[in-house]
Amino acid sequence: MENRIVIANCGAIAPLVGLLQSSDPGTQEHAVTALLNLSINDNNKIAIASADAIEPLIHVLQTGSSEAKENSAATLFSLSVIEENKVRIGRSGAVAPLVELLGTGTPRGKKDAATALFNLSIFHENKARIVQAGAVKHLVDLMDPAAGMVDKAVAVLANLATIPEGRNAIGQNDGIPLLVEVVELGSARGKENAAAALLHLCTNSNRFCSQVLQEGAVPPLVALSQSGTPRAKEKAQALLSYFRNQRQRRG
C-alpha cells in the first residue's frame, strides 16, 4: 500500500500513461497493470485521471492483448469510483469497447467490463450510451447461472431499467422471464435488483406488466415481500400493490 503512494509521488504516473501507447504489447500490458495497481489508492485515482490516462486506457481496451484489455477495464472500473471520472470516462468513448469486452472477453474480462459498466451506469447520462452500445443483449446472456455473473448483470440492468430505452431493450432481448427467475431463485442481492428492474418495467408499460404477470411473478414476489432484504421487500410490496391497483381499475 505505501509503495503505491511513493511510486505516484515520485512521478511515475505520467510516464506509465505514455507507455499505454507503446507498440510493444508486453510494455503496454505492464504499463496498464502498473496503473491498475496504483489506482487502488484513492488519491492516485484522481492523479491518474488528471494525467489524461482515460483516452490511452480506452486505446488499450480497443487494441491490447486480452490480459491488457482486462486490466484496462479493471482500471477504468477503479477510476470510475470517483464521481467526476464517471462523467469523463463516459464522454471519452469507453462504453462501446467495454460492451464489446462484455460480449467477447474471457470470463474475467466480462466481469471487469460488467463492473465498470455498473459504475458508469450510476451517472444518468451514461445509461443511454450503454443501451445504445448493445449492452442489454450481453447482460441478458450473462443472466445464465452457468456464467457465474447473474448478480453483476442484474445490477446493471436495474440501473438501465430507469430509462425508456433500457426498458425497451430488456423487453426486446427476452430479459423479463430471466428477471422473474432471479426474483425466485437468485441471491439476496440479485432478488433485490431484479425486483427493482421489474418495478420500473411494470409501472411504465402495460405490455411489460402483462408479460411479468404471465411469467408467474406473483408467488416469488409474495415470498420476497415477506423474506427479502429491506429494499427487496419494499420493491416487491410496491409491485404487488401496483398489480392490485391495476386489477381494481379494470375490474
Coordinates of C-alpha atoms in Angstrom, one line a residue:
M1 CA 0.0 0.0 0.0
E2 CA 2.7 2.5 0.9
N3 CA 4.6 1.8 -2.3
R4 CA 1.6 2.8 -4.3
I5 CA 1.8 6.3 -2.7
V6 CA 5.6 6.5 -3.0
I7 CA 5.7 5.5 -6.7
A8 CA 3.0 8.0 -7.5
N9 CA 4.7 10.8 -5.5
C10 CA 7.9 10.1 -7.4
G11 CA 6.2 11.0 -10.7
A12 CA 5.6 7.5 -12.2
I13 CA 2.1 8.1 -13.4
A14 CA 2.7 10.3 -16.4
P15 CA 5.4 8.1 -18.0
L16 CA 3.3 5.0 -17.4
V17 CA 0.4 6.7 -19.1
G18 CA 2.8 7.4 -22.0
L19 CA 3.6 3.7 -22.3
L20 CA 0.0 2.8 -22.8
Q21 CA 0.5 3.9 -26.4
S22 CA 3.6 1.6 -26.8
S23 CA 3.6 -0.5 -29.9
D24 CA 5.2 -3.4 -27.9
P25 CA 2.3 -5.5 -26.5
G26 CA 4.3 -6.6 -23.4
T27 CA 5.2 -3.0 -22.5
Q28 CA 1.6 -1.9 -22.9
E29 CA 0.4 -4.7 -20.7
H30 CA 2.9 -4.0 -17.9
A31 CA 2.0 -0.3 -18.0
V32 CA -1.7 -0.8 -17.7
T33 CA -1.2 -3.4 -14.9
A34 CA 1.0 -1.0 -13.0
L35 CA -1.6 1.8 -13.4
L36 CA -4.3 -0.7 -12.2
N37 CA -2.3 -1.4 -9.1
L38 CA -1.6 2.3 -8.4
S39 CA -5.3 3.1 -8.9
I40 CA -6.2 1.1 -5.8
N41 CA -5.1 4.2 -3.8
D42 CA -7.9 6.8 -3.9
N43 CA -5.6 9.8 -4.3
N44 CA -4.0 8.0 -7.2
K45 CA -7.4 7.6 -8.9
I46 CA -7.6 11.4 -9.2
A47 CA -3.9 11.7 -10.3
I48 CA -4.2 9.0 -13.0
A49 CA -7.3 10.7 -14.5
S50 CA -5.6 14.1 -14.2
A51 CA -2.6 12.7 -16.2
D52 CA -5.1 12.2 -19.1
A53 CA -5.0 8.5 -18.8
I54 CA -8.6 7.8 -19.8
E55 CA -8.2 8.0 -23.6
P56 CA -5.0 5.9 -23.6
L57 CA -6.7 3.3 -21.4
I58 CA -9.5 3.2 -24.0
H59 CA -6.9 2.7 -26.7
V60 CA -5.6 -0.3 -24.7
L61 CA -9.1 -1.6 -24.3
Q62 CA -9.6 -1.5 -28.1
T63 CA -6.1 -2.8 -29.2
G64 CA -4.3 -4.6 -26.4
S65 CA -3.8 -8.3 -25.6
S66 CA -6.6 -10.0 -23.8
E67 CA -4.8 -9.5 -20.5
A68 CA -4.2 -5.8 -21.3
K69 CA -7.9 -5.3 -22.2
E70 CA -9.0 -6.9 -18.9
N71 CA -6.6 -4.8 -16.9
S72 CA -7.7 -1.7 -18.8
A73 CA -11.4 -2.4 -18.0
A74 CA -10.4 -3.0 -14.4
T75 CA -8.5 0.3 -14.2
L76 CA -11.5 2.2 -15.7
F77 CA -13.7 0.5 -13.1
S78 CA -11.3 1.6 -10.4
L79 CA -11.2 5.2 -11.7
S80 CA -15.0 5.3 -12.1
V81 CA -15.4 5.1 -8.3
I82 CA -14.7 8.9 -8.4
E83 CA -17.8 10.8 -9.4
E84 CA -16.3 13.2 -12.0
N85 CA -14.4 10.3 -13.6
K86 CA -17.8 8.6 -14.3
V87 CA -18.6 11.6 -16.5
R88 CA -15.1 11.8 -18.2
I89 CA -15.0 8.0 -18.9
G90 CA -18.5 8.0 -20.4
R91 CA -17.8 11.0 -22.6
S92 CA -14.4 9.7 -23.7
G93 CA -15.9 6.8 -25.6
A94 CA -15.2 4.0 -23.2
V95 CA -18.7 2.5 -23.3
A96 CA -18.6 0.8 -26.7
P97 CA -15.3 -1.1 -26.1
L98 CA -16.4 -2.1 -22.6
V99 CA -19.6 -3.5 -24.1
E100 CA -17.5 -5.3 -26.7
L101 CA -15.4 -6.9 -23.9
L102 CA -18.7 -7.8 -22.1
G103 CA -19.7 -9.8 -25.1
T104 CA -16.4 -11.3 -26.3
G105 CA -14.0 -11.2 -23.3
T106 CA -12.7 -14.0 -21.2
P107 CA -14.8 -14.7 -18.0
R108 CA -12.5 -12.3 -16.1
G109 CA -12.8 -9.7 -18.9
K110 CA -16.6 -9.9 -18.8
K111 CA -16.6 -9.5 -15.0
D112 CA -14.3 -6.4 -15.2
A113 CA -16.4 -4.9 -18.1
A114 CA -19.7 -5.5 -16.2
T115 CA -18.3 -3.9 -13.0
A116 CA -17.0 -0.9 -14.9
L117 CA -20.4 -0.5 -16.7
F118 CA -22.2 -0.8 -13.4
N119 CA -20.2 2.1 -12.0
L120 CA -20.7 4.2 -15.2
S121 CA -24.4 3.5 -15.3
I122 CA -24.9 5.2 -11.9
F123 CA -24.3 8.5 -13.8
H124 CA -27.6 9.2 -15.7
E125 CA -26.1 10.4 -18.9
N126 CA -24.2 7.1 -19.4
K127 CA -27.3 4.9 -19.2
A128 CA -28.4 5.7 -22.8
R129 CA -24.8 5.2 -24.1
I130 CA -24.7 1.8 -22.5
V131 CA -28.0 0.8 -24.0
Q132 CA -27.1 2.2 -27.5
A133 CA -23.9 0.2 -27.5
G134 CA -25.9 -3.0 -27.3
A135 CA -25.1 -4.0 -23.7
V136 CA -28.5 -5.3 -22.8
K137 CA -28.3 -8.4 -25.0
H138 CA -25.0 -9.4 -23.4
L139 CA -26.3 -8.7 -19.9
V140 CA -29.3 -10.9 -20.5
D141 CA -27.0 -13.7 -21.8
L142 CA -24.9 -13.3 -18.6
M143 CA -28.0 -14.0 -16.5
D144 CA -27.4 -17.7 -17.3
P145 CA -26.3 -19.0 -13.9
A146 CA -23.5 -21.0 -15.7
A147 CA -21.8 -17.7 -16.5
G148 CA -21.4 -17.0 -12.7
M149 CA -22.3 -13.4 -13.2
V150 CA -26.0 -13.2 -12.5
D151 CA -25.7 -10.6 -9.7
K152 CA -23.4 -8.3 -11.7
A153 CA -25.7 -8.5 -14.8
V154 CA -28.9 -7.8 -12.9
A155 CA -27.3 -4.9 -11.0
V156 CA -26.5 -3.1 -14.3
L157 CA -30.0 -4.0 -15.8
A158 CA -31.7 -2.5 -12.7
N159 CA -29.9 0.8 -13.4
L160 CA -30.7 0.7 -17.2
A161 CA -34.4 -0.1 -16.4
T162 CA -34.7 3.5 -15.1
I163 CA -34.7 4.9 -18.7
P164 CA -37.2 4.1 -21.5
E165 CA -34.5 2.8 -24.0
G166 CA -33.3 0.5 -21.3
R167 CA -36.7 -0.9 -20.6
N168 CA -37.4 -1.5 -24.3
A169 CA -34.1 -3.3 -24.7
I170 CA -34.8 -5.5 -21.8
G171 CA -38.2 -6.4 -23.2
Q172 CA -36.8 -7.0 -26.8
N173 CA -34.0 -9.2 -25.6
D174 CA -36.3 -11.5 -23.5
G175 CA -34.9 -10.2 -20.2
I176 CA -38.3 -10.3 -18.4
P177 CA -38.5 -14.2 -17.9
L178 CA -35.0 -14.2 -16.6
L179 CA -35.6 -11.3 -14.2
V180 CA -38.6 -13.2 -12.8
E181 CA -36.5 -16.3 -12.4
V182 CA -33.9 -14.2 -10.4
V183 CA -36.7 -13.0 -8.1
E184 CA -37.5 -16.6 -7.4
L185 CA -34.1 -18.3 -7.4
G186 CA -31.4 -15.5 -7.2
S187 CA -29.2 -14.4 -4.3
A188 CA -30.5 -11.8 -1.8
R189 CA -28.8 -9.0 -3.8
G190 CA -29.9 -10.5 -7.2
K191 CA -33.5 -10.7 -6.0
E192 CA -33.4 -7.1 -4.8
N193 CA -32.1 -5.7 -8.1
A194 CA -34.4 -7.9 -10.2
A195 CA -37.4 -6.7 -8.3
A196 CA -36.3 -3.1 -8.7
A197 CA -35.9 -3.6 -12.5
L198 CA -39.4 -5.3 -12.8
L199 CA -40.9 -2.4 -10.8
H200 CA -39.6 0.1 -13.4
L201 CA -40.7 -2.2 -16.3
C202 CA -44.3 -2.7 -15.0
T203 CA -45.1 0.8 -13.8
N204 CA -44.1 2.3 -17.2
S205 CA -45.7 -0.2 -19.6
N206 CA -48.9 -2.2 -19.5
R207 CA -47.4 -4.6 -22.1
F208 CA -44.4 -5.4 -19.9
C209 CA -46.7 -5.6 -16.9
S210 CA -48.9 -8.3 -18.6
Q211 CA -45.7 -10.1 -19.5
V212 CA -44.4 -10.1 -16.0
L213 CA -47.7 -11.5 -14.7
Q214 CA -47.7 -14.2 -17.4
E215 CA -44.3 -15.3 -16.3
G216 CA -45.8 -16.1 -12.9
A217 CA -44.1 -13.4 -11.0
V218 CA -46.7 -13.1 -8.2
P219 CA -45.8 -16.1 -6.0
P220 CA -42.0 -15.3 -5.9
L221 CA -42.8 -11.6 -5.3
V222 CA -45.1 -12.5 -2.4
A223 CA -42.3 -14.6 -0.9
L224 CA -39.8 -11.8 -1.4
S225 CA -42.1 -9.2 0.2
Q226 CA -42.0 -11.4 3.3
S227 CA -38.4 -12.6 3.5
G228 CA -36.2 -10.3 1.3
T229 CA -33.7 -7.6 2.3
P230 CA -35.4 -4.3 3.4
R231 CA -35.0 -2.8 -0.1
A232 CA -36.2 -6.1 -1.8
K233 CA -39.3 -6.2 0.5
E234 CA -40.1 -2.6 -0.4
K235 CA -39.8 -3.2 -4.2
A236 CA -41.8 -6.4 -4.0
Q237 CA -44.6 -4.8 -2.0
A238 CA -44.7 -1.8 -4.4
L239 CA -45.0 -4.2 -7.4
L240 CA -47.7 -6.3 -5.7
S241 CA -49.8 -3.3 -4.8
Y242 CA -49.3 -1.9 -8.3
F243 CA -50.8 -5.2 -9.7
R244 CA -53.7 -5.0 -7.3
N245 CA -54.5 -1.4 -8.3
Q246 CA -54.4 -2.3 -12.0
R247 CA -56.8 -5.2 -11.4
Q248 CA -59.2 -3.0 -9.5
R249 CA -59.1 -0.3 -12.2
R250 CA -60.0 -2.9 -14.8
G251 CA -62.4 -4.7 -12.5

